[in-house]
């Protein structure tokens, strides 16, 4: 939607809420990225703890993660068979969020295909990971950052690699993975918790069956710490502005959001005052003001050019005049003179 703005700024009752007193603030990759996307969504989800909607896509992703945790969590370096892996998937499967059996079957068939492809690619070079689904808590300034690392491998040359599974349909560009906050946090966690500096950090995209492996540096670690500290400071100050973004239509809290609540409310009940009339008139006037401003700029240029060519500084209309004033730096302005002939 085209955005029209009125030149008025005033205090907003939603811009600054009460400061958050949780001490220390606990953050995770998910909560940080939620805050960076929309601080108000963060407030609904992590401060007010409004339950979100458990979608089929979420349950599908969690089931794949749990099946792979069981697959890699072995006492000996021998890959479980495909049948065992599919058994782990059955064990991990959460059937509750699907709307009916047909939808569940579609997701389950897809999950079995994804696990079969994973087995083909990984069983022949199966190694026992250093850790799987490892929870961590690390201090960063006044903040405690928590998370779960899907997997960390140790390679024959002694180097370490952190692997995070993703269930996106498409691969992102590599430069997105190079800047990914989640991998940077895991890099820091490996250093803090185990004293290990991973040589590689990898996103494993399970649906297309492809990995994107990148590196992290000490400078990335410092930048990540600063980024987390900045988010924590804004949360502590109670900054929870709604930030409209491309994912608003999928936001679990859209019906409560001040940017969208009126849209759903007016479907259910008419407004007690003629607010719709006021809104329509405001929009109309703003559009007119915008087109008037464009035309004014065009006319100003015509008048200025004429004055400059003719050596004049005032032009007369029927009952008023336009005066051109030049400032020393070559700029000029036009002003209206009423009733001056
Ligand atoms: S609908 Fe959009 S702006 Fe509103 S809380 Fe959700 S993400 Fe934020």
Short mmCIF file of C-alpha atoms and ligand atoms in Angstrom, two decimals:
data_model
loop_
_atom_site.label_atom_id
_atom_site.label_comp_id
_atom_site.label_asym_id
_atom_site.label_seq_id
_atom_site.Cartn_x
_atom_site.Cartn_y
_atom_site.Cartn_z
CA UNK A 1 0.00 0.00 0.00
CA UNK A 2 1.22 3.49 -0.81
CA UNK A 3 2.21 5.28 2.38
CA UNK A 4 0.98 8.79 3.07
CA UNK A 5 2.33 10.70 6.02
CA UNK A 6 1.18 13.77 7.90
CA UNK A 7 3.84 16.19 9.06
CA UNK A 8 3.03 15.82 12.71
CA UNK A 9 5.07 14.00 15.26
CA UNK A 10 4.02 13.43 18.80
CA UNK A 11 4.60 10.97 21.60
CA UNK A 12 3.42 7.46 20.84
CA UNK A 13 1.83 5.35 23.55
CA UNK A 14 3.15 2.19 21.91
CA UNK A 15 6.68 3.31 21.16
CA UNK A 16 8.03 3.01 24.66
CA UNK A 17 6.55 0.49 27.04
CA UNK A 18 7.67 -0.16 30.59
CA UNK A 19 11.33 -1.20 30.69
CA UNK A 20 11.80 -4.94 30.94
CA UNK A 21 13.13 -5.85 34.36
CA UNK A 22 14.10 -9.43 33.64
CA UNK A 23 17.69 -9.64 34.81
CA UNK A 24 19.69 -11.00 33.21
CA UNK A 25 17.75 -10.90 29.94
CA UNK A 26 17.75 -14.31 28.27
CA UNK A 27 17.90 -14.31 24.51
CA UNK A 28 18.18 -16.92 21.80
CA UNK A 29 18.73 -16.74 18.07
CA UNK A 30 14.94 -16.97 17.58
CA UNK A 31 14.11 -14.21 20.04
CA UNK A 32 16.84 -11.90 18.69
CA UNK A 33 15.75 -12.38 15.10
CA UNK A 34 12.11 -11.86 16.13
CA UNK A 35 13.07 -8.58 17.84
CA UNK A 36 15.07 -7.44 14.82
CA UNK A 37 12.11 -8.22 12.54
CA UNK A 38 9.50 -6.57 14.75
CA UNK A 39 10.01 -5.52 18.39
CA UNK A 40 6.27 -5.70 19.09
CA UNK A 41 6.07 -9.29 17.88
CA UNK A 42 8.95 -10.05 20.27
CA UNK A 43 6.98 -8.47 23.12
CA UNK A 44 3.86 -10.53 22.42
CA UNK A 45 5.85 -13.74 22.12
CA UNK A 46 8.64 -13.50 24.67
CA UNK A 47 7.54 -10.89 27.24
CA UNK A 48 3.80 -11.48 27.38
CA UNK A 49 4.22 -15.11 26.35
CA UNK A 50 1.15 -15.13 24.14
CA UNK A 51 1.00 -18.61 22.65
CA UNK A 52 1.60 -18.74 18.90
CA UNK A 53 0.06 -21.13 16.41
CA UNK A 54 1.74 -24.52 16.00
CA UNK A 55 1.77 -24.91 12.24
CA UNK A 56 2.28 -28.09 10.19
CA UNK A 57 5.54 -26.65 8.84
CA UNK A 58 6.86 -26.15 12.38
CA UNK A 59 5.92 -29.66 13.50
CA UNK A 60 7.37 -31.11 10.27
CA UNK A 61 10.72 -29.39 10.90
CA UNK A 62 10.87 -30.51 14.52
CA UNK A 63 10.11 -34.12 13.59
CA UNK A 64 12.98 -34.15 11.05
CA UNK A 65 15.36 -32.67 13.64
CA UNK A 66 14.45 -35.28 16.24
CA UNK A 67 14.77 -38.16 13.74
CA UNK A 68 18.27 -36.94 12.82
CA UNK A 69 19.20 -36.56 16.47
CA UNK A 70 18.33 -40.23 17.01
CA UNK A 71 20.14 -41.22 13.78
CA UNK A 72 23.41 -39.61 14.83
CA UNK A 73 23.21 -40.39 18.54
CA UNK A 74 24.84 -43.83 18.29
CA UNK A 75 27.22 -45.69 20.62
CA UNK A 76 29.40 -46.96 17.72
CA UNK A 77 30.40 -45.37 14.39
CA UNK A 78 28.02 -47.49 12.31
CA UNK A 79 25.19 -45.81 10.46
CA UNK A 80 21.70 -47.04 11.34
CA UNK A 81 19.87 -48.57 8.36
CA UNK A 82 17.31 -46.63 6.33
CA UNK A 83 14.59 -48.67 8.05
CA UNK A 84 15.90 -47.55 11.43
CA UNK A 85 16.00 -43.92 10.33
CA UNK A 86 12.40 -44.10 9.09
CA UNK A 87 11.52 -45.72 12.42
CA UNK A 88 13.09 -42.76 14.20
CA UNK A 89 10.91 -40.50 12.06
CA UNK A 90 7.79 -42.42 13.13
CA UNK A 91 8.90 -42.13 16.73
CA UNK A 92 9.47 -38.36 16.40
CA UNK A 93 6.35 -37.62 14.36
CA UNK A 94 3.86 -35.13 15.84
CA UNK A 95 0.51 -35.58 14.09
CA UNK A 96 -1.41 -32.93 16.03
CA UNK A 97 -1.13 -29.72 13.93
CA UNK A 98 -2.32 -31.22 10.62
CA UNK A 99 -5.89 -30.37 9.63
CA UNK A 100 -6.79 -33.88 8.47
CA UNK A 101 -5.29 -37.28 7.65
CA UNK A 102 -4.70 -36.33 4.03
CA UNK A 103 -2.62 -33.31 4.93
CA UNK A 104 -0.66 -35.32 7.48
CA UNK A 105 0.00 -38.08 4.92
CA UNK A 106 1.31 -35.51 2.41
CA UNK A 107 3.77 -34.11 4.96
CA UNK A 108 4.76 -37.57 6.21
CA UNK A 109 5.44 -38.88 2.68
CA UNK A 110 7.59 -35.83 2.05
CA UNK A 111 9.44 -36.35 5.34
CA UNK A 112 10.17 -39.98 4.42
CA UNK A 113 11.55 -38.88 1.02
CA UNK A 114 13.76 -36.28 2.71
CA UNK A 115 15.07 -38.82 5.23
CA UNK A 116 15.73 -41.38 2.49
CA UNK A 117 17.78 -38.84 0.54
CA UNK A 118 19.63 -37.89 3.72
CA UNK A 119 20.44 -41.54 4.39
CA UNK A 120 21.76 -42.07 0.85
CA UNK A 121 24.05 -39.06 1.16
CA UNK A 122 25.25 -39.54 4.74
CA UNK A 123 25.18 -43.21 5.74
CA UNK A 124 28.27 -44.15 3.63
CA UNK A 125 30.41 -41.55 5.44
CA UNK A 126 28.82 -41.85 8.84
CA UNK A 127 30.91 -40.54 11.74
CA UNK A 128 30.00 -40.17 15.38
CA UNK A 129 29.49 -36.48 16.00
CA UNK A 130 31.15 -34.71 18.92
CA UNK A 131 27.67 -33.68 20.02
CA UNK A 132 24.06 -33.65 18.82
CA UNK A 133 21.21 -31.37 19.94
CA UNK A 134 23.53 -29.76 22.46
CA UNK A 135 21.94 -27.10 24.67
CA UNK A 136 24.09 -24.17 25.74
CA UNK A 137 23.94 -20.98 27.77
CA UNK A 138 26.60 -18.33 27.38
CA UNK A 139 26.99 -14.89 28.95
CA UNK A 140 27.35 -11.97 26.54
CA UNK A 141 27.65 -8.78 28.57
CA UNK A 142 24.60 -8.67 30.83
CA UNK A 143 22.71 -11.10 28.61
CA UNK A 144 22.42 -14.88 28.78
CA UNK A 145 22.22 -16.34 25.29
CA UNK A 146 20.74 -19.83 24.99
CA UNK A 147 20.42 -22.24 22.09
CA UNK A 148 20.67 -25.77 20.80
CA UNK A 149 23.39 -26.84 18.35
CA UNK A 150 22.03 -29.54 16.02
CA UNK A 151 25.39 -31.24 15.48
CA UNK A 152 29.14 -30.74 15.73
CA UNK A 153 31.58 -33.03 13.88
CA UNK A 154 35.31 -33.49 14.36
CA UNK A 155 37.17 -34.09 11.10
CA UNK A 156 40.19 -36.40 10.73
CA UNK A 157 42.53 -33.36 10.62
CA UNK A 158 41.26 -32.32 14.06
CA UNK A 159 39.13 -29.41 12.84
CA UNK A 160 35.54 -28.92 13.99
CA UNK A 161 32.38 -28.17 12.03
CA UNK A 162 29.03 -26.99 13.38
CA UNK A 163 26.00 -28.14 11.39
CA UNK A 164 22.51 -26.67 11.58
CA UNK A 165 19.60 -28.36 9.80
CA UNK A 166 17.14 -26.22 7.88
CA UNK A 167 13.81 -27.15 6.31
CA UNK A 168 13.52 -24.20 3.88
CA UNK A 169 12.32 -25.23 0.46
CA UNK A 170 14.93 -23.18 -1.35
CA UNK A 171 18.61 -22.53 -0.84
CA UNK A 172 19.43 -18.93 0.09
CA UNK A 173 22.38 -17.13 -1.56
CA UNK A 174 25.67 -18.02 0.11
CA UNK A 175 26.18 -14.41 1.23
CA UNK A 176 23.07 -14.74 3.47
CA UNK A 177 24.62 -17.77 5.19
CA UNK A 178 27.91 -15.89 5.53
CA UNK A 179 26.11 -13.27 7.63
CA UNK A 180 23.71 -15.63 9.40
CA UNK A 181 23.30 -14.72 13.07
CA UNK A 182 22.45 -18.24 14.20
CA UNK A 183 25.72 -19.70 12.95
CA UNK A 184 27.64 -16.78 14.51
CA UNK A 185 26.02 -17.48 17.89
CA UNK A 186 26.90 -21.17 17.63
CA UNK A 187 30.48 -20.22 16.77
CA UNK A 188 30.64 -18.12 19.94
CA UNK A 189 29.03 -20.91 21.98
CA UNK A 190 31.62 -23.45 20.81
CA UNK A 191 34.37 -21.10 21.94
CA UNK A 192 32.75 -20.24 25.28
CA UNK A 193 31.48 -23.67 26.29
CA UNK A 194 34.07 -26.07 24.86
CA UNK A 195 37.03 -23.79 24.11
CA UNK A 196 36.80 -24.87 20.45
CA UNK A 197 37.08 -22.53 17.49
CA UNK A 198 35.16 -24.27 14.67
CA UNK A 199 36.86 -24.08 11.30
CA UNK A 200 33.54 -24.51 9.47
CA UNK A 201 29.92 -23.64 10.10
CA UNK A 202 27.31 -25.26 7.87
CA UNK A 203 23.64 -24.90 7.03
CA UNK A 204 22.34 -28.27 5.84
CA UNK A 205 19.18 -27.68 3.78
CA UNK A 206 17.37 -31.00 4.15
CA UNK A 207 14.66 -30.51 1.48
CA UNK A 208 16.96 -29.83 -1.48
CA UNK A 209 19.60 -32.01 0.24
CA UNK A 210 22.37 -29.43 -0.03
CA UNK A 211 24.84 -27.89 2.37
CA UNK A 212 26.29 -24.40 2.44
CA UNK A 213 29.52 -24.27 4.42
CA UNK A 214 31.15 -20.99 5.44
CA UNK A 215 33.58 -19.74 8.07
CA UNK A 216 33.56 -17.29 10.94
CA UNK A 217 36.31 -15.03 12.23
CA UNK A 218 37.10 -13.34 15.52
CA UNK A 219 35.79 -10.09 13.98
CA UNK A 220 32.45 -11.83 13.30
CA UNK A 221 32.38 -12.88 16.94
CA UNK A 222 32.91 -9.30 18.12
CA UNK A 223 30.23 -7.97 15.74
CA UNK A 224 27.79 -10.64 16.97
CA UNK A 225 28.39 -9.66 20.60
CA UNK A 226 27.73 -6.01 19.74
CA UNK A 227 24.56 -6.91 17.83
CA UNK A 228 23.20 -8.93 20.78
CA UNK A 229 24.12 -6.19 23.27
CA UNK A 230 22.28 -3.63 21.11
CA UNK A 231 19.10 -5.75 21.01
CA UNK A 232 19.31 -6.36 24.76
CA UNK A 233 19.68 -2.64 25.48
CA UNK A 234 16.62 -1.80 23.38
CA UNK A 235 14.59 -4.51 25.12
CA UNK A 236 15.73 -3.29 28.53
CA UNK A 237 14.64 0.24 27.56
CA UNK A 238 11.17 -1.06 26.66
CA UNK A 239 11.40 -0.32 22.91
CA UNK A 240 8.63 -2.37 21.36
CA UNK A 241 7.52 -0.51 18.24
CA UNK A 242 5.55 -2.48 15.65
CA UNK A 243 7.62 -2.71 12.47
CA UNK A 244 5.62 -3.59 9.38
CA UNK A 245 7.40 -6.23 7.32
CA UNK A 246 6.90 -8.80 4.59
CA UNK A 247 5.85 -11.47 7.12
CA UNK A 248 3.01 -9.51 8.80
CA UNK A 249 0.39 -11.61 7.02
CA UNK A 250 1.74 -14.70 8.80
CA UNK A 251 2.17 -13.03 12.20
CA UNK A 252 0.32 -14.88 14.99
CA UNK A 253 -0.42 -11.55 16.69
CA UNK A 254 -1.74 -9.58 13.72
CA UNK A 255 -5.24 -9.26 15.20
CA UNK A 256 -3.74 -7.58 18.31
CA UNK A 257 -1.21 -5.42 16.50
CA UNK A 258 -2.02 -1.67 16.52
CA UNK A 259 -1.10 -1.52 12.82
CA UNK A 260 -3.70 -4.13 11.85
CA UNK A 261 -6.18 -4.60 14.74
CA UNK A 262 -8.69 -2.15 13.27
CA UNK A 263 -8.83 -4.16 10.04
CA UNK A 264 -10.11 -7.29 11.81
CA UNK A 265 -12.20 -5.39 14.37
CA UNK A 266 -14.27 -3.53 11.78
CA UNK A 267 -15.26 -6.83 10.15
CA UNK A 268 -16.81 -7.92 13.46
CA UNK A 269 -18.53 -4.69 14.56
CA UNK A 270 -19.12 -1.17 13.23
CA UNK A 271 -17.07 1.67 14.73
CA UNK A 272 -18.93 3.65 17.43
CA UNK A 273 -18.03 6.98 15.75
CA UNK A 274 -17.77 7.73 12.05
CA UNK A 275 -14.07 6.97 12.06
CA UNK A 276 -14.34 5.39 8.62
CA UNK A 277 -15.58 8.71 7.21
CA UNK A 278 -12.71 10.58 8.89
CA UNK A 279 -10.18 8.08 7.55
CA UNK A 280 -11.55 8.25 4.00
CA UNK A 281 -11.52 12.08 4.03
CA UNK A 282 -7.99 12.17 5.47
CA UNK A 283 -6.74 9.82 2.73
CA UNK A 284 -8.44 11.95 0.06
CA UNK A 285 -6.93 15.19 1.38
CA UNK A 286 -3.47 13.65 1.69
CA UNK A 287 -3.62 12.43 -1.91
CA UNK A 288 -4.69 15.88 -3.06
CA UNK A 289 -1.91 17.55 -1.01
CA UNK A 290 0.61 15.22 -2.59
CA UNK A 291 -0.49 15.93 -6.17
CA UNK A 292 -0.74 19.67 -5.39
CA UNK A 293 2.86 19.60 -4.12
CA UNK A 294 4.05 18.04 -7.38
CA UNK A 295 2.22 20.66 -9.48
CA UNK A 296 3.47 23.52 -7.23
CA UNK A 297 7.06 22.41 -7.81
CA UNK A 298 6.53 22.40 -11.59
CA UNK A 299 4.94 25.88 -11.57
CA UNK A 300 7.68 27.26 -9.31
CA UNK A 301 10.30 26.20 -11.82
CA UNK A 302 8.40 27.87 -14.69
CA UNK A 303 8.01 31.12 -12.70
CA UNK A 304 11.63 31.14 -11.55
CA UNK A 305 12.95 30.53 -15.07
CA UNK A 306 10.78 33.34 -16.46
CA UNK A 307 11.90 35.78 -13.71
CA UNK A 308 15.55 34.87 -14.29
CA UNK A 309 15.27 35.31 -18.08
CA UNK A 310 13.40 38.64 -17.82
CA UNK A 311 15.33 40.08 -14.85
CA UNK A 312 12.18 40.27 -12.67
CA UNK A 313 11.64 39.39 -9.01
CA UNK A 314 7.85 39.78 -8.78
CA UNK A 315 4.98 38.58 -11.03
CA UNK A 316 1.38 39.73 -10.54
CA UNK A 317 -1.83 37.69 -10.62
CA UNK A 318 -5.45 38.94 -10.38
CA UNK A 319 -5.40 39.81 -6.69
CA UNK A 320 -1.98 38.74 -5.39
CA UNK A 321 1.63 38.44 -6.49
CA UNK A 322 4.54 36.00 -6.38
CA UNK A 323 7.87 37.31 -5.17
CA UNK A 324 11.10 35.56 -5.98
CA UNK A 325 13.86 35.79 -3.35
CA UNK A 326 17.36 34.64 -4.17
CA UNK A 327 19.73 33.60 -1.39
CA UNK A 328 23.49 34.08 -1.68
CA UNK A 329 24.31 30.47 -2.53
CA UNK A 330 22.30 30.41 -5.78
CA UNK A 331 19.13 29.02 -4.18
CA UNK A 332 15.82 30.81 -4.54
CA UNK A 333 12.35 30.69 -3.10
CA UNK A 334 8.91 32.01 -4.04
CA UNK A 335 6.50 33.62 -1.65
CA UNK A 336 2.88 34.72 -1.95
CA UNK A 337 2.08 38.41 -1.54
CA UNK A 338 -1.64 39.01 -0.97
CA UNK A 339 -3.34 42.11 -2.42
CA UNK A 340 -0.12 43.92 -3.35
CA UNK A 341 -0.34 45.67 -6.69
S1 LIG B 1 1.57 -7.80 12.38
FE1 LIG B 1 3.59 -7.12 11.67
S2 LIG B 1 3.92 -5.15 12.71
FE2 LIG B 1 2.27 -6.20 13.81
S3 LIG B 1 3.25 -7.31 15.47
FE3 LIG B 1 3.09 -8.72 13.76
S4 LIG B 1 5.04 -8.54 12.64
FE4 LIG B 1 4.84 -6.75 14.00
#
